[in-house]
Amino acid sequence: MSSKIRRPEFTRKSLGRGIRRRAKPVVAAVNGPAVGIGTTMLLHCDLVFAGTNTRFQMPFANLGLCPEGGSSLLLPSWIGRVRAAELLMLGGAFTPDDAARLGLINRVCEPAKTEARALEACSQLAKQAPAAIRATKELLNRPTLNQLTETMVAEGELFAERLKSPEAAEAFRAFVEKRQPDFSAFE
């Protein structure tokens, strides 16, 4: 690990390859809305700092979709099944304080200081013994790596099916028409 801090760009595709598989720690700073993949991607980061202006949400069911990004495995194991069910099934927004209380982020920061706090953590990490940091990350991720890969494949297949569903079509239509979706016709 060098003392140089790199700012890689992550996309849905790189999430599929696995932020967790990266040998070096991944540190995130988030301000503003983190919706859907914006929240689930953070579950794969090693350290997460969020501004007080951040709003997290995983509205998959609200859109006729299912969880993605490994959230159906990671959330229950981290915060318990009933709390995960609340976040994934009800799809409501939650605050950075809620996220910190649930153990989903490390710190809540003033929005103007979020990135600086994340960079401080990166600087601290860069001063640590590189092999020890890589070994620690590997050991932290090892217990769920295979299970996470399998879960993400299953989620991806179901997500693709759900995108084509009449429920998702209704949710997207309702969004465009600026109204609440009506799922009452579906079983």
GROMACS .gro file of C-alpha atoms in nm:
model
  187
    1MET     CA    1   0.000   0.000   0.000
    2SER     CA    2   0.155   0.330  -0.094
    3SER     CA    3   0.095   0.658   0.078
    4LYS     CA    4  -0.069   0.780  -0.242
    5ILE     CA    5  -0.447   0.783  -0.217
    6ARG     CA    6  -0.633   0.662  -0.525
    7ARG     CA    7  -0.993   0.753  -0.600
    8PRO     CA    8  -1.129   0.468  -0.812
    9GLU     CA    9  -1.463   0.503  -0.986
   10PHE     CA   10  -1.718   0.231  -0.913
   11THR     CA   11  -2.001   0.131  -1.140
   12ARG     CA   12  -2.275  -0.131  -1.116
   13LYS     CA   13  -2.045  -0.361  -1.318
   14SER     CA   14  -1.751  -0.317  -1.080
   15LEU     CA   15  -1.984  -0.387  -0.788
   16GLY     CA   16  -2.070  -0.714  -0.962
   17ARG     CA   17  -1.698  -0.796  -0.979
   18GLY     CA   18  -1.686  -0.722  -0.613
   19ILE     CA   19  -1.556  -0.424  -0.425
   20ARG     CA   20  -1.495  -0.678  -0.149
   21ARG     CA   21  -1.250  -0.868  -0.368
   22ARG     CA   22  -1.021  -0.565  -0.390
   23ALA     CA   23  -0.708  -0.627  -0.185
   24LYS     CA   24  -0.686  -0.271  -0.058
   25PRO     CA   25  -0.947  -0.108   0.164
   26VAL     CA   26  -1.231   0.081  -0.001
   27VAL     CA   27  -1.332   0.400   0.182
   28ALA     CA   28  -1.649   0.589   0.089
   29ALA     CA   29  -1.766   0.943   0.157
   30VAL     CA   30  -2.133   1.003   0.083
   31ASN     CA   31  -2.345   1.317   0.086
   32GLY     CA   32  -2.701   1.355  -0.043
   33PRO     CA   33  -2.929   1.075  -0.159
   34ALA     CA   34  -2.792   0.719  -0.159
   35VAL     CA   35  -3.082   0.530  -0.315
   36GLY     CA   36  -3.086   0.165  -0.426
   37ILE     CA   37  -2.745   0.072  -0.557
   38GLY     CA   38  -2.614   0.389  -0.389
   39THR     CA   39  -2.686   0.228  -0.053
   40THR     CA   40  -2.613  -0.135  -0.137
   41MET     CA   41  -2.273  -0.046  -0.282
   42LEU     CA   42  -2.177   0.097   0.058
   43LEU     CA   43  -2.232  -0.247   0.214
   44HIS     CA   44  -1.919  -0.359   0.026
   45CYS     CA   45  -1.696  -0.075   0.144
   46ASP     CA   46  -1.457  -0.114   0.434
   47LEU     CA   47  -1.516   0.230   0.586
   48VAL     CA   48  -1.809   0.464   0.519
   49PHE     CA   49  -1.847   0.828   0.622
   50ALA     CA   50  -2.180   1.001   0.560
   51GLY     CA   51  -2.280   1.363   0.576
   52THR     CA   52  -2.578   1.471   0.784
   53ASN     CA   53  -2.748   1.556   0.453
   54THR     CA   54  -2.739   1.192   0.337
   55ARG     CA   55  -3.061   0.995   0.300
   56PHE     CA   56  -3.033   0.622   0.250
   57GLN     CA   57  -3.304   0.414   0.087
   58MET     CA   58  -3.347   0.072  -0.070
   59PRO     CA   59  -3.688   0.110  -0.239
   60PHE     CA   60  -3.672  -0.212  -0.439
   61ALA     CA   61  -4.010  -0.353  -0.328
   62ASN     CA   62  -4.167  -0.009  -0.380
   63LEU     CA   63  -4.062  -0.039  -0.744
   64GLY     CA   64  -4.178  -0.399  -0.790
   65LEU     CA   65  -3.818  -0.517  -0.771
   66CYS     CA   66  -3.612  -0.731  -0.534
   67PRO     CA   67  -3.292  -0.659  -0.339
   68GLU     CA   68  -2.963  -0.649  -0.525
   69GLY     CA   69  -2.594  -0.602  -0.462
   70GLY     CA   70  -2.582  -0.873  -0.199
   71SER     CA   71  -2.810  -0.677   0.036
   72SER     CA   72  -3.037  -0.977   0.100
   73LEU     CA   73  -2.737  -1.157   0.254
   74LEU     CA   74  -2.538  -0.875   0.411
   75LEU     CA   75  -2.815  -0.676   0.579
   76PRO     CA   76  -2.969  -0.964   0.780
   77SER     CA   77  -2.626  -1.084   0.892
   78TRP     CA   78  -2.527  -0.734   1.006
   79ILE     CA   79  -2.846  -0.588   1.151
   80GLY     CA   80  -3.078  -0.886   1.199
   81ARG     CA   81  -3.353  -1.025   0.981
   82VAL     CA   82  -3.642  -0.810   1.103
   83ARG     CA   83  -3.451  -0.484   1.064
   84ALA     CA   84  -3.333  -0.593   0.720
   85ALA     CA   85  -3.692  -0.685   0.629
   86GLU     CA   86  -3.805  -0.338   0.732
   87LEU     CA   87  -3.544  -0.165   0.516
   88LEU     CA   88  -3.587  -0.395   0.215
   89MET     CA   89  -3.962  -0.463   0.224
   90LEU     CA   90  -4.094  -0.123   0.335
   91GLY     CA   91  -3.825   0.066   0.143
   92GLY     CA   92  -3.841   0.382   0.351
   93ALA     CA   93  -3.566   0.637   0.371
   94PHE     CA   94  -3.340   0.642   0.674
   95THR     CA   95  -3.097   0.894   0.814
   96PRO     CA   96  -2.721   0.877   0.865
   97ASP     CA   97  -2.784   0.855   1.240
   98ASP     CA   98  -3.005   0.548   1.177
   99ALA     CA   99  -2.734   0.401   0.952
  100ALA     CA  100  -2.469   0.457   1.220
  101ARG     CA  101  -2.692   0.306   1.491
  102LEU     CA  102  -2.746   0.001   1.270
  103GLY     CA  103  -2.372  -0.033   1.205
  104LEU     CA  104  -2.397   0.040   0.832
  105ILE     CA  105  -2.163   0.340   0.838
  106ASN     CA  106  -1.867   0.443   1.053
  107ARG     CA  107  -1.932   0.812   1.116
  108VAL     CA  108  -2.179   1.092   1.054
  109CYS     CA  109  -2.007   1.415   0.951
  110GLU     CA  110  -2.097   1.768   0.858
  111PRO     CA  111  -2.145   1.759   0.477
  112ALA     CA  112  -1.847   1.990   0.411
  113LYS     CA  113  -1.622   1.762   0.618
  114THR     CA  114  -1.731   1.419   0.492
  115GLU     CA  115  -1.470   1.380   0.221
  116ALA     CA  116  -1.195   1.519   0.444
  117ARG     CA  117  -1.285   1.266   0.716
  118ALA     CA  118  -1.275   0.983   0.462
  119LEU     CA  119  -0.939   1.105   0.333
  120GLU     CA  120  -0.807   1.115   0.692
  121ALA     CA  121  -0.903   0.749   0.725
  122CYS     CA  122  -0.728   0.675   0.395
  123SER     CA  123  -0.416   0.850   0.522
  124GLN     CA  124  -0.427   0.645   0.842
  125LEU     CA  125  -0.468   0.324   0.641
  126ALA     CA  126  -0.179   0.421   0.414
  127LYS     CA  127   0.049   0.444   0.719
  128GLN     CA  128  -0.036   0.089   0.832
  129ALA     CA  129   0.159  -0.222   0.736
  130PRO     CA  130   0.023  -0.300   0.386
  131ALA     CA  131   0.031  -0.680   0.413
  132ALA     CA  132  -0.140  -0.667   0.753
  133ILE     CA  133  -0.420  -0.448   0.614
  134ARG     CA  134  -0.468  -0.679   0.313
  135ALA     CA  135  -0.469  -0.987   0.538
  136THR     CA  136  -0.722  -0.825   0.774
  137LYS     CA  137  -0.952  -0.735   0.486
  138GLU     CA  138  -0.925  -1.087   0.346
  139LEU     CA  139  -1.007  -1.241   0.683
  140LEU     CA  140  -1.302  -1.007   0.739
  141ASN     CA  141  -1.451  -1.097   0.400
  142ARG     CA  142  -1.361  -1.466   0.384
  143PRO     CA  143  -1.662  -1.606   0.577
  144THR     CA  144  -1.917  -1.466   0.332
  145LEU     CA  145  -1.729  -1.437   0.002
  146ASN     CA  146  -1.863  -1.752  -0.166
  147GLN     CA  147  -2.208  -1.704  -0.021
  148LEU     CA  148  -2.207  -1.341  -0.133
  149THR     CA  149  -2.114  -1.437  -0.488
  150GLU     CA  150  -2.396  -1.693  -0.502
  151THR     CA  151  -2.644  -1.446  -0.351
  152MET     CA  152  -2.550  -1.173  -0.596
  153VAL     CA  153  -2.599  -1.409  -0.891
  154ALA     CA  154  -2.941  -1.514  -0.760
  155GLU     CA  155  -3.038  -1.155  -0.688
  156GLY     CA  156  -2.925  -1.050  -1.037
  157GLU     CA  157  -3.139  -1.317  -1.202
  158LEU     CA  158  -3.445  -1.228  -0.993
  159PHE     CA  159  -3.384  -0.855  -1.041
  160ALA     CA  160  -3.376  -0.902  -1.420
  161GLU     CA  161  -3.704  -1.097  -1.403
  162ARG     CA  162  -3.862  -0.833  -1.178
  163LEU     CA  163  -3.763  -0.554  -1.419
  164LYS     CA  164  -3.987  -0.721  -1.679
  165SER     CA  165  -4.275  -0.778  -1.436
  166PRO     CA  166  -4.616  -0.607  -1.456
  167GLU     CA  167  -4.557  -0.479  -1.101
  168ALA     CA  168  -4.238  -0.302  -1.203
  169ALA     CA  169  -4.415  -0.162  -1.510
  170GLU     CA  170  -4.686  -0.020  -1.282
  171ALA     CA  171  -4.426   0.129  -1.047
  172PHE     CA  172  -4.237   0.295  -1.332
  173ARG     CA  173  -4.561   0.418  -1.494
  174ALA     CA  174  -4.671   0.563  -1.159
  175PHE     CA  175  -4.335   0.738  -1.121
  176VAL     CA  176  -4.366   0.902  -1.463
  177GLU     CA  177  -4.727   0.998  -1.388
  178LYS     CA  178  -4.624   1.134  -1.044
  179ARG     CA  179  -4.861   0.912  -0.848
  180GLN     CA  180  -4.839   0.625  -0.603
  181PRO     CA  181  -4.827   0.280  -0.768
  182ASP     CA  182  -5.138   0.067  -0.731
  183PHE     CA  183  -5.037  -0.294  -0.673
  184SER     CA  184  -5.386  -0.404  -0.564
  185ALA     CA  185  -5.448  -0.597  -0.888
  186PHE     CA  186  -5.146  -0.820  -0.830
  187GLU     CA  187  -5.123  -1.127  -0.609
   0.00000   0.00000   0.00000
